[in-house]
Short mmCIF file of C-alpha atoms and ligand atoms in Angstrom, two decimals:
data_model
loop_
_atom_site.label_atom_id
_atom_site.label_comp_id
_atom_site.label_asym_id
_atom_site.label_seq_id
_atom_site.Cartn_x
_atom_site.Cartn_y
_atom_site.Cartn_z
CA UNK Q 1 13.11 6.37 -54.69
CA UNK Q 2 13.85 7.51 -57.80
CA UNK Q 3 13.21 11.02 -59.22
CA UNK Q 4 11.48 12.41 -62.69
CA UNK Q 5 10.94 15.38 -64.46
CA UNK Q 6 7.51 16.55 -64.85
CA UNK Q 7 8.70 17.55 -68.15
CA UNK Q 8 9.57 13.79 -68.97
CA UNK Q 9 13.21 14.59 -70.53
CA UNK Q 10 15.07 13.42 -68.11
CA UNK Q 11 16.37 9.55 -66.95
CA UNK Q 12 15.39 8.64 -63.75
CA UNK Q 13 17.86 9.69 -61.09
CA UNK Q 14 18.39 9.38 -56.97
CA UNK Q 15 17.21 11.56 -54.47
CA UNK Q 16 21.10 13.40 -53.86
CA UNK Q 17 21.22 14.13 -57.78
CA UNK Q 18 17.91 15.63 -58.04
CA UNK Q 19 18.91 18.12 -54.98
CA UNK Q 20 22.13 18.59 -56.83
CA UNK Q 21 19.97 18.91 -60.33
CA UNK Q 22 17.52 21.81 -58.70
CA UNK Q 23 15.74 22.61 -62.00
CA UNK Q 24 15.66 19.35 -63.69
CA UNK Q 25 17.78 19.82 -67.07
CA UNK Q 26 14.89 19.61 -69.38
CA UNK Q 27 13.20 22.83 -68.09
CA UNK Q 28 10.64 20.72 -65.58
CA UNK Q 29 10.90 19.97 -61.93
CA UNK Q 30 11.72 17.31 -60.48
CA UNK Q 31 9.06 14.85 -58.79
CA UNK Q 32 9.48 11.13 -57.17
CA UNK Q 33 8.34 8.66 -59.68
CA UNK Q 34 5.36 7.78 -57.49
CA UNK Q 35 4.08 9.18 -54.23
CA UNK Q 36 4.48 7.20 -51.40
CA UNK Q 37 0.63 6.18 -49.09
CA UNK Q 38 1.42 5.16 -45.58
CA UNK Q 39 -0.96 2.74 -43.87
CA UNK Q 40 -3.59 3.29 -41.13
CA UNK Q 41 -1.32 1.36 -38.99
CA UNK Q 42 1.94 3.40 -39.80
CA UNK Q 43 -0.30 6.48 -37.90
CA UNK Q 44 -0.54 4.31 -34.56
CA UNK Q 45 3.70 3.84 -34.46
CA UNK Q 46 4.22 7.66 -35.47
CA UNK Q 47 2.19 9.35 -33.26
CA UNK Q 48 4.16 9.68 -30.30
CA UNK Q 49 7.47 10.60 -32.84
CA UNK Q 50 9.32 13.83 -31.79
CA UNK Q 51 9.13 15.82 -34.85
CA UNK Q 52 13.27 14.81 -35.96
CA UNK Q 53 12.11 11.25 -35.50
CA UNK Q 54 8.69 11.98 -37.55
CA UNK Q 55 11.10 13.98 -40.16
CA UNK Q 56 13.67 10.49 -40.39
CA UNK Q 57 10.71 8.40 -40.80
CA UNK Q 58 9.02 10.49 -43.66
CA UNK Q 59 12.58 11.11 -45.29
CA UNK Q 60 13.49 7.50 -45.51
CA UNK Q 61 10.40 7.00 -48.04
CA UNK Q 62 11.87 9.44 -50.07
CA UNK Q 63 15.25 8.85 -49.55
CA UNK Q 64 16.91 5.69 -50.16
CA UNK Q 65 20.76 7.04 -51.12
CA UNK Q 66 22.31 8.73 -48.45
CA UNK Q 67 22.91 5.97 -44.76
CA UNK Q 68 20.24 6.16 -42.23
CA UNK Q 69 22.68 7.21 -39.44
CA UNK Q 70 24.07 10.04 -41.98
CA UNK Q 71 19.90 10.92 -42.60
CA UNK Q 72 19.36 11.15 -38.91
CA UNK Q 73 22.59 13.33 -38.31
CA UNK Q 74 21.14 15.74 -41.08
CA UNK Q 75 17.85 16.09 -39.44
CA UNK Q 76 19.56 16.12 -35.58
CA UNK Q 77 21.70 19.34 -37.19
CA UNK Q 78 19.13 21.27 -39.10
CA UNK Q 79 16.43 21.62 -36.16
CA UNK Q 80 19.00 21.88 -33.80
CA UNK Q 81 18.73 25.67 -34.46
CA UNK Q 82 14.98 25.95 -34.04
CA UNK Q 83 14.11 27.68 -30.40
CA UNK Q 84 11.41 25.23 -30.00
CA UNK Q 85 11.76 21.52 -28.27
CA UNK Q 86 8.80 20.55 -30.72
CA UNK Q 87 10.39 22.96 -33.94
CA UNK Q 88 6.95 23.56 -35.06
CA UNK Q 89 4.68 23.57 -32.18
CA UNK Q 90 0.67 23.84 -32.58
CA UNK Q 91 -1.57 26.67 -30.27
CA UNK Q 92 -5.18 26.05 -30.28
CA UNK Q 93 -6.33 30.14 -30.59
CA UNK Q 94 -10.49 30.98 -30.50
CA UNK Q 95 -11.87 28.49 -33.29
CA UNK Q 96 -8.51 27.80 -34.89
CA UNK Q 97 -4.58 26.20 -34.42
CA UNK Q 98 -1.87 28.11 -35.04
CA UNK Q 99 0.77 25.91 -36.66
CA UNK Q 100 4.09 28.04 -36.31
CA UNK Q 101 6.48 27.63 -38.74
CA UNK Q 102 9.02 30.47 -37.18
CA UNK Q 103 11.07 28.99 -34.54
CA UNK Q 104 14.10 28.84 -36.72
CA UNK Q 105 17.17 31.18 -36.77
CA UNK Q 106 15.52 34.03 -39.11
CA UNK Q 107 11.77 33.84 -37.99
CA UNK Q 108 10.45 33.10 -40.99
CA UNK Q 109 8.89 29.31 -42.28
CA UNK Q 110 11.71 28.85 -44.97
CA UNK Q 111 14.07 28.25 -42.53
CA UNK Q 112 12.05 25.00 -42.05
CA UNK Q 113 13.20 24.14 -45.74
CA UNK Q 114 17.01 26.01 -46.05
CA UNK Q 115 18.10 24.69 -42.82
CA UNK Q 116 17.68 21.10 -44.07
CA UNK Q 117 18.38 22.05 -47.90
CA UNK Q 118 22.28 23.71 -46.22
CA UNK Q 119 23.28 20.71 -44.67
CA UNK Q 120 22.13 18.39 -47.27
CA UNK Q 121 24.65 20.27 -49.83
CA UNK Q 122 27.11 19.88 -47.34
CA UNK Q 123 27.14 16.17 -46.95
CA UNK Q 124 26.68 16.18 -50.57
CA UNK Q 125 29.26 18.23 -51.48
CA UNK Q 126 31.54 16.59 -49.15
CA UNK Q 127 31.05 13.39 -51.04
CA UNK Q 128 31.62 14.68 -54.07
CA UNK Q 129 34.92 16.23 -53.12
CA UNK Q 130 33.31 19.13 -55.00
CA UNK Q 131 32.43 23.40 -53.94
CA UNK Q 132 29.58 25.86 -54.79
CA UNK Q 133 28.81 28.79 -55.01
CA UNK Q 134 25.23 29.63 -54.27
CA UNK Q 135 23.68 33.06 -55.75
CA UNK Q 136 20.49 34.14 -55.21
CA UNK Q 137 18.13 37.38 -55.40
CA UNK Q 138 16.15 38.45 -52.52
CA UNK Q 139 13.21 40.88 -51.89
CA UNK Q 140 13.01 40.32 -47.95
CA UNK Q 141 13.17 36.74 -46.60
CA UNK Q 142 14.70 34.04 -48.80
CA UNK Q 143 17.77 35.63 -48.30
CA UNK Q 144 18.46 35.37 -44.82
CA UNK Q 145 16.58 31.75 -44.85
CA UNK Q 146 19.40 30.92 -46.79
CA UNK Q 147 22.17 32.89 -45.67
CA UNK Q 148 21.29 30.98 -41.92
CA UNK Q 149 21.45 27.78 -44.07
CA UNK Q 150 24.79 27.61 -45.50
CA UNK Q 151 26.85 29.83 -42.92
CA UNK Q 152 30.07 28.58 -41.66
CA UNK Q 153 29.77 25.71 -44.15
CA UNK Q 154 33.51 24.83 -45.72
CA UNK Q 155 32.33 24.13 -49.24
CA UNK Q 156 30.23 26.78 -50.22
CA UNK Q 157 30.20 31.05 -50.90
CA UNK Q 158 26.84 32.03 -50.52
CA UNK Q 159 26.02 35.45 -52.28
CA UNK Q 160 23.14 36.88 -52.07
CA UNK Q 161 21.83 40.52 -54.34
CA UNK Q 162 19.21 42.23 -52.92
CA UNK Q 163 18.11 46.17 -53.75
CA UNK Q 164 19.89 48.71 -52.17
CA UNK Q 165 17.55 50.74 -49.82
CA UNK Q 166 14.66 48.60 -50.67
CA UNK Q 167 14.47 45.53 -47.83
CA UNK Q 168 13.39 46.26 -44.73
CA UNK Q 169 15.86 47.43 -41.93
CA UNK Q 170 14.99 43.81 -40.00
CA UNK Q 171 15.54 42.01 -43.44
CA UNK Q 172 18.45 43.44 -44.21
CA UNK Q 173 20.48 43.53 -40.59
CA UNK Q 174 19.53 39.96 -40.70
CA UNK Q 175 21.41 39.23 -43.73
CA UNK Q 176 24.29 41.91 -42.75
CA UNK Q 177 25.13 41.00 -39.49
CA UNK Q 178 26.16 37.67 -40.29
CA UNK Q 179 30.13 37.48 -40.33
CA UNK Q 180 30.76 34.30 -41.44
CA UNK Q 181 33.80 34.53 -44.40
CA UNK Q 182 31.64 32.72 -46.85
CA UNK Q 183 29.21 34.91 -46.28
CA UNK Q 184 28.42 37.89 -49.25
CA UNK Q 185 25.66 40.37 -49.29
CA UNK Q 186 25.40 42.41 -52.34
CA UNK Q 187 23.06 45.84 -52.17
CA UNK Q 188 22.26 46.91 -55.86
CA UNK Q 189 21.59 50.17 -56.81
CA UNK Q 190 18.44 48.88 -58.48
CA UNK Q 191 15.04 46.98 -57.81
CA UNK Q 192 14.63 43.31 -56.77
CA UNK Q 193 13.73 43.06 -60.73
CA UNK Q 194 17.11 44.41 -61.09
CA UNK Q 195 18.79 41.83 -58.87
CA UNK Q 196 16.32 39.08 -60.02
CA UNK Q 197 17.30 39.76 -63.53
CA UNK Q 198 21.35 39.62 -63.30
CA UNK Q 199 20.93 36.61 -61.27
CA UNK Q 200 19.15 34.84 -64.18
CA UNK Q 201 21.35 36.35 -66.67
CA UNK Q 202 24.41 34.29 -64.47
CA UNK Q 203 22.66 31.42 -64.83
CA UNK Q 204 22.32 31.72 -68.28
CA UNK Q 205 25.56 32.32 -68.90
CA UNK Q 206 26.76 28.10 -69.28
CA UNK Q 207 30.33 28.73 -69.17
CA UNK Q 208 30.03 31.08 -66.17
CA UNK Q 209 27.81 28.95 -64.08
CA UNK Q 210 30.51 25.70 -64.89
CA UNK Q 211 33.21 27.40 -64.33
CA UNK Q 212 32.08 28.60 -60.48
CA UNK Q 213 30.52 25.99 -59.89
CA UNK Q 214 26.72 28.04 -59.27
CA UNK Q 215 23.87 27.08 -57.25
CA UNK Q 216 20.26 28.06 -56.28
CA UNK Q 217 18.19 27.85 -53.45
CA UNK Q 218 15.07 28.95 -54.99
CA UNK Q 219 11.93 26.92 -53.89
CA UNK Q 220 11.63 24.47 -56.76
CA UNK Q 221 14.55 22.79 -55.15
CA UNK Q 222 12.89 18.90 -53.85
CA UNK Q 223 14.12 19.35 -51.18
CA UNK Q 224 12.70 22.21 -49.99
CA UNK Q 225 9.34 20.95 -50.22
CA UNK Q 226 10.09 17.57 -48.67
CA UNK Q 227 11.02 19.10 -45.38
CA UNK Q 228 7.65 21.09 -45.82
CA UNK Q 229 5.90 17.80 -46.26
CA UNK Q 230 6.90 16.89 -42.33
CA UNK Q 231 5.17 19.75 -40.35
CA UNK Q 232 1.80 19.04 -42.37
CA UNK Q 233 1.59 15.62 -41.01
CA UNK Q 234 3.55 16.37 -37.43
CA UNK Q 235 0.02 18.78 -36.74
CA UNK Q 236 -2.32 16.04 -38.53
CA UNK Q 237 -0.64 13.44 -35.14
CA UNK Q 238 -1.19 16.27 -32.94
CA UNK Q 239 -4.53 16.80 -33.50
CA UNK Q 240 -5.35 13.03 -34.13
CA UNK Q 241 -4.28 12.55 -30.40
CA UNK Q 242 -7.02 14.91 -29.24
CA UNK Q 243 -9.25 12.86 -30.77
CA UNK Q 244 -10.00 14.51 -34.33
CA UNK Q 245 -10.08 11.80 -37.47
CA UNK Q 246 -9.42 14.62 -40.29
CA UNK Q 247 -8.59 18.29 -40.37
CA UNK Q 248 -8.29 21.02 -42.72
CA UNK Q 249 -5.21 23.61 -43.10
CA UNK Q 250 -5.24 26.66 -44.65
CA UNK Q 251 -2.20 28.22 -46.19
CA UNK Q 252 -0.90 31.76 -47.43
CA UNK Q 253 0.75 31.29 -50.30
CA UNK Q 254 3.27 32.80 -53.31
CA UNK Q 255 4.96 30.65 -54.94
CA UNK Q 256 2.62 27.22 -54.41
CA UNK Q 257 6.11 25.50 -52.49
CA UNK Q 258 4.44 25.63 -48.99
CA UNK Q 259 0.87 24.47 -50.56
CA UNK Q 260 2.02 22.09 -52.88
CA UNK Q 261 3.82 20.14 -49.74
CA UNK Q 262 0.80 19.46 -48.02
CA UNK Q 263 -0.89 18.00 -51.43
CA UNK Q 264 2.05 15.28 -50.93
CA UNK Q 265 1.25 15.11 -47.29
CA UNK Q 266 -2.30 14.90 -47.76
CA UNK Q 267 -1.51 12.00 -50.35
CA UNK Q 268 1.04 10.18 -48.11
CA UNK Q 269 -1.89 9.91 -45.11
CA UNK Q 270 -4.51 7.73 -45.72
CA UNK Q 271 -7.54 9.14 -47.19
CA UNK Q 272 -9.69 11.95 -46.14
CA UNK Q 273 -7.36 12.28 -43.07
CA UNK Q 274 -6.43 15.97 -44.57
CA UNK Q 275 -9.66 17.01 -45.48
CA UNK Q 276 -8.80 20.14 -47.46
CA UNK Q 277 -6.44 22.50 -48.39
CA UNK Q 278 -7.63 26.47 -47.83
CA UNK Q 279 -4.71 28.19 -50.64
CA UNK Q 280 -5.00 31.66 -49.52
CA UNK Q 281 -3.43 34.57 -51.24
CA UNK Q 282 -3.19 38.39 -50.98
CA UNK Q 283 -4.81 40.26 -53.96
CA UNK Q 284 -2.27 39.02 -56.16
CA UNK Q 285 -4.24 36.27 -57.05
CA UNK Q 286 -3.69 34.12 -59.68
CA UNK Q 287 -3.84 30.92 -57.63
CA UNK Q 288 -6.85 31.67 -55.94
CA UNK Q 289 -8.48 32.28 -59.56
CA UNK Q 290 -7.29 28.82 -60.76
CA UNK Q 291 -8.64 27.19 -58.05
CA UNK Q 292 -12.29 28.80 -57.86
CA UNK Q 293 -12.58 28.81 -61.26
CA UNK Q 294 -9.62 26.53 -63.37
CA UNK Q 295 -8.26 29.23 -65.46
CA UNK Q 296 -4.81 30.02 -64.76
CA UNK Q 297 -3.79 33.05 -65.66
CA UNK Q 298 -0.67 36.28 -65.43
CA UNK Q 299 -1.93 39.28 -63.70
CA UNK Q 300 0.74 42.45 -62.77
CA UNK Q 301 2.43 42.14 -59.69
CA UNK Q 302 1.01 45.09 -56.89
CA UNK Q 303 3.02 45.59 -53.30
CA UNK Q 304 1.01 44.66 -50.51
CA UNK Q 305 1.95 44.66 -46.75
CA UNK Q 306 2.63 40.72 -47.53
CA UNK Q 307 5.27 40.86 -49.80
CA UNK Q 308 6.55 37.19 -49.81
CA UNK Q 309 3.32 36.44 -51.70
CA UNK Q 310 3.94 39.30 -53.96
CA UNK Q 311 4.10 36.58 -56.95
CA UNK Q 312 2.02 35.93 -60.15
CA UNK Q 313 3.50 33.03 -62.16
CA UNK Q 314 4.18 30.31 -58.89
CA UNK Q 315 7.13 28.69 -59.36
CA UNK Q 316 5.93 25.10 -57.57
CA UNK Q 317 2.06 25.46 -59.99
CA UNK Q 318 3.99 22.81 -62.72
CA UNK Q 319 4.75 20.02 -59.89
CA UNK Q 320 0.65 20.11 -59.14
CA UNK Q 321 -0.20 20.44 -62.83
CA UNK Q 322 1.51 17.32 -63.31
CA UNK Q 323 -0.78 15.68 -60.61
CA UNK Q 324 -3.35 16.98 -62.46
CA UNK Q 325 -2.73 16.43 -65.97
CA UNK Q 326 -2.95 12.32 -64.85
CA UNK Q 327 0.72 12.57 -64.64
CA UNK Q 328 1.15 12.58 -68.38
CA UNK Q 329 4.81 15.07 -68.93
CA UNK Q 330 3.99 15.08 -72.70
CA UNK Q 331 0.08 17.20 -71.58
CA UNK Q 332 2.51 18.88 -69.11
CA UNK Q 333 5.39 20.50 -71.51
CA UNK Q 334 2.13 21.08 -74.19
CA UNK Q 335 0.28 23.45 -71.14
CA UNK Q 336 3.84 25.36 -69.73
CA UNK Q 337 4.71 25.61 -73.84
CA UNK Q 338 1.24 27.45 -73.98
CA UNK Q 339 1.16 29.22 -70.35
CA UNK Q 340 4.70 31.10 -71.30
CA UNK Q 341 3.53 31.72 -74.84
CA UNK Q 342 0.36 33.37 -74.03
CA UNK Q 343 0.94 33.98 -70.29
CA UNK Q 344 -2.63 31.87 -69.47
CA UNK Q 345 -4.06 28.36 -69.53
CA UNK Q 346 -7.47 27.00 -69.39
CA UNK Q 347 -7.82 24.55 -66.64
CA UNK Q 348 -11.42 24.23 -66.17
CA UNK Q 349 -12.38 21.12 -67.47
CA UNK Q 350 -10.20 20.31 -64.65
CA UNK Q 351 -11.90 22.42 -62.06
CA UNK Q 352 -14.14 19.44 -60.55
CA UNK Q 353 -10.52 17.69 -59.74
CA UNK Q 354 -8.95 20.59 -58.46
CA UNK Q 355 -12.25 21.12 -56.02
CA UNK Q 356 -11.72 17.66 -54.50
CA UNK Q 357 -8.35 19.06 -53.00
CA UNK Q 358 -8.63 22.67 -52.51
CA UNK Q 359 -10.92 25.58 -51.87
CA UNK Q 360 -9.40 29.21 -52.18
CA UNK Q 361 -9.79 32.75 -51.09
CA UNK Q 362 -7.72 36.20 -52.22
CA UNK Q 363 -7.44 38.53 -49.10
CA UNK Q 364 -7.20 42.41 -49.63
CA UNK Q 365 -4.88 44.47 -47.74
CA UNK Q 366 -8.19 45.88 -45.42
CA UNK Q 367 -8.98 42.15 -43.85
CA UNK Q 368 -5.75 41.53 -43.66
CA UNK Q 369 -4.53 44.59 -41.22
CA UNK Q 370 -8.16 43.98 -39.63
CA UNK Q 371 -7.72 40.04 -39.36
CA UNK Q 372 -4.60 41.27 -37.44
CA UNK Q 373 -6.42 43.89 -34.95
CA UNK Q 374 -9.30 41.61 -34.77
CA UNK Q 375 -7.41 38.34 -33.38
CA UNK Q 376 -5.51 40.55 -31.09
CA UNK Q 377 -8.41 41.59 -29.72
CA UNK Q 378 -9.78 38.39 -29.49
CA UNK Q 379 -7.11 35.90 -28.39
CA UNK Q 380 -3.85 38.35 -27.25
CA UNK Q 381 -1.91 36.65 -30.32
CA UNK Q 382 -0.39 39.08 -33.00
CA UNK Q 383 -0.52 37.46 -36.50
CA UNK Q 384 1.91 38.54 -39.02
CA UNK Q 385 0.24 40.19 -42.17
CA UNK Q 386 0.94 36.79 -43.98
CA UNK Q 387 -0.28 34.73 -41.18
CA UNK Q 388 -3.02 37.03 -41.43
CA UNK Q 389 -3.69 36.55 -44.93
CA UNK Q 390 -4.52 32.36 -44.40
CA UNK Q 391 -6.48 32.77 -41.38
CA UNK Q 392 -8.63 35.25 -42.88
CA UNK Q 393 -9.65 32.21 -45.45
CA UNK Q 394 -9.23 29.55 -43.02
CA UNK Q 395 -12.03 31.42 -40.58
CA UNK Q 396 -13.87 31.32 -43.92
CA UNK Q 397 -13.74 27.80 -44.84
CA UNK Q 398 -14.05 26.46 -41.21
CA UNK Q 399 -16.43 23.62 -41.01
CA UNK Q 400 -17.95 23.26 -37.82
CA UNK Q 401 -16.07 20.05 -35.93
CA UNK Q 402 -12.84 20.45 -38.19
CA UNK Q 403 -9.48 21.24 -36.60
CA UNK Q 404 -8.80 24.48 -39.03
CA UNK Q 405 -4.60 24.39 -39.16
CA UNK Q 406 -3.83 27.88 -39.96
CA UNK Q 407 -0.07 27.80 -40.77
CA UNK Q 408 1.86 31.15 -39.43
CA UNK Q 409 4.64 32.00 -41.75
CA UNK Q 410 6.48 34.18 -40.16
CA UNK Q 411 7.38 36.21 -36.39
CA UNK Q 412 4.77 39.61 -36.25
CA UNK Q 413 7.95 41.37 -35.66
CA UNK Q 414 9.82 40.71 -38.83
CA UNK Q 415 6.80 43.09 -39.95
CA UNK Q 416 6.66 45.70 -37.83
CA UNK Q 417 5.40 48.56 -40.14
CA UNK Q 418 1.82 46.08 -40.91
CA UNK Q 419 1.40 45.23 -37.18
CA UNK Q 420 1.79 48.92 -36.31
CA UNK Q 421 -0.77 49.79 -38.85
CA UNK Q 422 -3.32 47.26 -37.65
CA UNK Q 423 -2.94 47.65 -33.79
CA UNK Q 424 -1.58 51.08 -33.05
CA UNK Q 425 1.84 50.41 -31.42
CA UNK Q 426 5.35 48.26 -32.69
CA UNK Q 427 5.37 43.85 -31.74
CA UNK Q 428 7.77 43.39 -29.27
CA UNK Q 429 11.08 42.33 -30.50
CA UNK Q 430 12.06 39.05 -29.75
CA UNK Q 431 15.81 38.74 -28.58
CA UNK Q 432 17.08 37.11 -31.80
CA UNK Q 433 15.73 40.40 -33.82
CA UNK Q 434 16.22 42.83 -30.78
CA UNK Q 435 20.22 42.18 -30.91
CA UNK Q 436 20.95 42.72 -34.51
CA UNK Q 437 21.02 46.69 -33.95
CA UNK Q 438 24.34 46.23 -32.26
CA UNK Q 439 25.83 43.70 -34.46
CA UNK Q 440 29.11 44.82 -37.10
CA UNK Q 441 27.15 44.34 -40.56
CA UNK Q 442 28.86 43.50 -43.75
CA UNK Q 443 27.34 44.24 -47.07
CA UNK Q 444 29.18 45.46 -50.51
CA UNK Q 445 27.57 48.07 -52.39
CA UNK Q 446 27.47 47.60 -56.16
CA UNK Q 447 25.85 48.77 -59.56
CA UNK Q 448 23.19 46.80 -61.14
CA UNK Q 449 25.49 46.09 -63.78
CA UNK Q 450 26.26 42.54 -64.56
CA UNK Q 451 30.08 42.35 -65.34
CA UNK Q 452 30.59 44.57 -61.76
CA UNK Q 453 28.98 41.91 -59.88
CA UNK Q 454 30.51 39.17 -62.05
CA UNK Q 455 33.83 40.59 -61.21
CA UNK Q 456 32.65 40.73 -57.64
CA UNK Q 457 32.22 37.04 -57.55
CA UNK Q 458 35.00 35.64 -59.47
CA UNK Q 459 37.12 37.51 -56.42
CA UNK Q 460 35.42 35.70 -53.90
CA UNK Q 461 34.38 32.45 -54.89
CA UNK Q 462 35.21 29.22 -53.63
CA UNK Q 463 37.04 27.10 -56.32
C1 PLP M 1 7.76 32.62 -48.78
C2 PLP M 1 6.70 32.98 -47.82
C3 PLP M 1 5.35 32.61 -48.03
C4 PLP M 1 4.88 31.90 -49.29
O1 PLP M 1 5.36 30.60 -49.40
P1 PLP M 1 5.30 29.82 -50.81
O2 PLP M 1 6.00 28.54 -50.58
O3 PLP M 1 6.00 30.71 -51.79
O4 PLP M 1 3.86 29.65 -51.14
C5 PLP M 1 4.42 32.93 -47.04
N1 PLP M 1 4.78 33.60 -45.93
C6 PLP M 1 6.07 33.97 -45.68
C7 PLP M 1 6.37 34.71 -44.44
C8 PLP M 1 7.07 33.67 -46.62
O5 PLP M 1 8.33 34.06 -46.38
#
């Protein structure tokens, strides 16, 4: 399989470079030059798959330059850490299933994604004879996600800047407490803007970013959203083997990554077997405006109580546009020319397409802490405010004799302060988060001044 930009500026290239790439060079993201449809038949041999067998079966469509037994090693290594035999096991719950995404080492879905995405650079890297340094900014959860990733690993520094004083205790002794040397947790006296801001401005910086050898984790990586891609069809099987031909999943979402992978999955099963896709947001909104009415457009950023979904421009939107613009990269660079320009872009003639795919609903902060109470009530199962936030809109857009796949995001207890304001009293902590109070932690204090934290880095980089 080879891999393009949707920006079209870029010669076609292997799976291992476009990981390596990350943002493809011309500005665009990366996509495979066509998306892979399995056959009716192909459903029949998968079904009974464990989900690492599922994972080296869908991989291998995508993935035609790294060895099989080097593939299966990869996926044997990176779900090795999840707490669940079946990684992302389904719950049927009152008129819904509960996919959950947060048996990995952090709690949280990206470690779905970060696990996989570590080891990958690793073998890569290895190959290569070559080192990185990853840097990254953090307002909670990618952090640790990718922290849990890359620990230990001999050929890359991970360093990640998040705002001093401003993550929650959880989020933060999870990144902390991890004392593996390559290992570096930056607190800056600033906001996540702050953070988010220097870490662009490193990037920017050509010489700098050579010369260290930098790289990201952020979710426009292919990778990421590959490994996504598995879970989406590992519930379709599960549900198919009750007896259900399609099904519908609904799906909080920031930054369009998690989404966008089950518009691949629900292109790589035959059709109608994914019936639709319920995008869900909190009230920032901007996705759930395009997709009820085709314009898409900036609003400002507000906190809300689900604050991985505190996004307005989606990083992912450009891979779907492409889809949508009849996979034409010259319409594509035209529309993101005129989006960052004028910070909106009319879709609508569009909408009807759009429709065929995906219905949407924002969720305000009320429903959400009152989906929580209310399906505690119901069905003893404590949602976690994003959780909350999709199954709010997939209770919505439930048709009658449709599996609804609500995907849970995260743990309830990596959220504490939301589930005590919906139900009265703390989750219980689970051991994994219950432990971290005793752990040494390990974190280096430093202004929000760029040549500091350069300085900072050049001392501990791997070269
Ligand atoms: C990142 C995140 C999301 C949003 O995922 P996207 O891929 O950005 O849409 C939802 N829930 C949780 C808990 C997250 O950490």
């Amino acid at each position: 399989m080879r891999y393009i930009s949707t920006r079209g500026g870029i010669e076609p290239i292997g799976f291992s470079d476009a990981v390596m790439m990350g943002l493809a060079d011309d500005g665009g993201l990366l996509l495979p030059k066509s998306l892979p449809r399995v056959e009716r038949t192909w459903v029949n041999r998968w079904k009974n798959l464990s989900y690492q067998h599922l994972a080296h079966e869908i991989f291998s469509l995508f993935i035609d330059d790294l060895p099989g037994t080097v593939l299966e090693d990869l996926i044997e290594t990176s779900y090795a850490t999840f707490r669940h035999a079946q990684v992302t096991p389904i719950t049927p719950r009152g008129d819904l299933y509960i996919l959950e995404l947060f048996h990995g080492p952090t709690l949280a879905f990206k470690d779905v994604a970060l696990q996989f995405l570590g080891n990958v650079f690793d073998v890569l890297l290895q190959q290569r004879s070559a080192v990185m340094n990853i840097v990254g900014a953090t307002s909670g959860d990618t952090g640790s996600a990718a922290i849990y990733g890359v620990r230990g690993k001999e050929r890359i520094n991970i360093f990640i800047l998040h705002p001093e004083g401003r993550v929650s205790p959880i989020q933060k002794l999870q990144m902390t407490t991890v004392a593996d040397p390559n290992v570096f947790n930056i607190a800056v006296r600033g906001t996540f803007d702050d953070a988010q801001a220097i870490v662009k401005e490193l990037f920017g910086d050509l010489r700098f970013k050579e010369q260290y050898h930098l790289g990201a984790v952020n979710s426009i990586n292919w990778a990421r959203v590959l490994a996504q891609v598995v879970y989406y069809v590992y519930a379709w099987l599960k549900l198919h083997s009750r007896g259900f031909a399609s099904v519908d999943f609904a799906v909080p979402t920031g930054n369009f990554g998690d989404i966008f992978a089950g518009y691949v999955a629900k292109r790589l099963l035959p059709e109608g077997l994914i019936n639709r896709l319920v995008l869900a947001t909190n009230t920032n909104d901007i996705l759930a405006r395009f997709v009820t009415s085709g314009h898409y457009s900036k609003g400002r950023v507000s906190a809300t109580i689900s604050p991985s979904m505190d996004i307005q421009v989606a990083s992912n939107f450009e891979r779907y546009l492409y889809y949508l613009r009849g996979e034409d990269p010259a319409r594509v660079r035209a529309d993101m020319e005129h989006f960052n320009a004028t910070g909106s872009l009319d879709l609508s003639p569009l909408h009807e397409v759009v429709s065929r795919d995906f219905v949407a609903r924002s969720v305000t902060e009320e429903e959400t802490l009152a989906t929580i109470r209310e399906f505690y009530q119901q069905h003893q199962y404590l949602l976690d405010p994003h959780t909350a936030v999709g199954v709010r809109a997939g209770l919505e857009f439930r048709d009658p004799g449709r599996p609804m796949i609500c995907l849970a995001t995260a743990h309830p207890a990596k959220f504490g302060e939301a589930v005590r304001k919906a139900i009265g009293r703390d989750p219980e902590l689970p051991p994994a988060l219950a432990g971290l109070k005793e752990e040494d932690s390990r974190c280096r204090v430093l202004d929000a001044d760029i040549e500091q934290i350069k300085t900072y880095i050049m001392e501990n980089a791997r070269t």
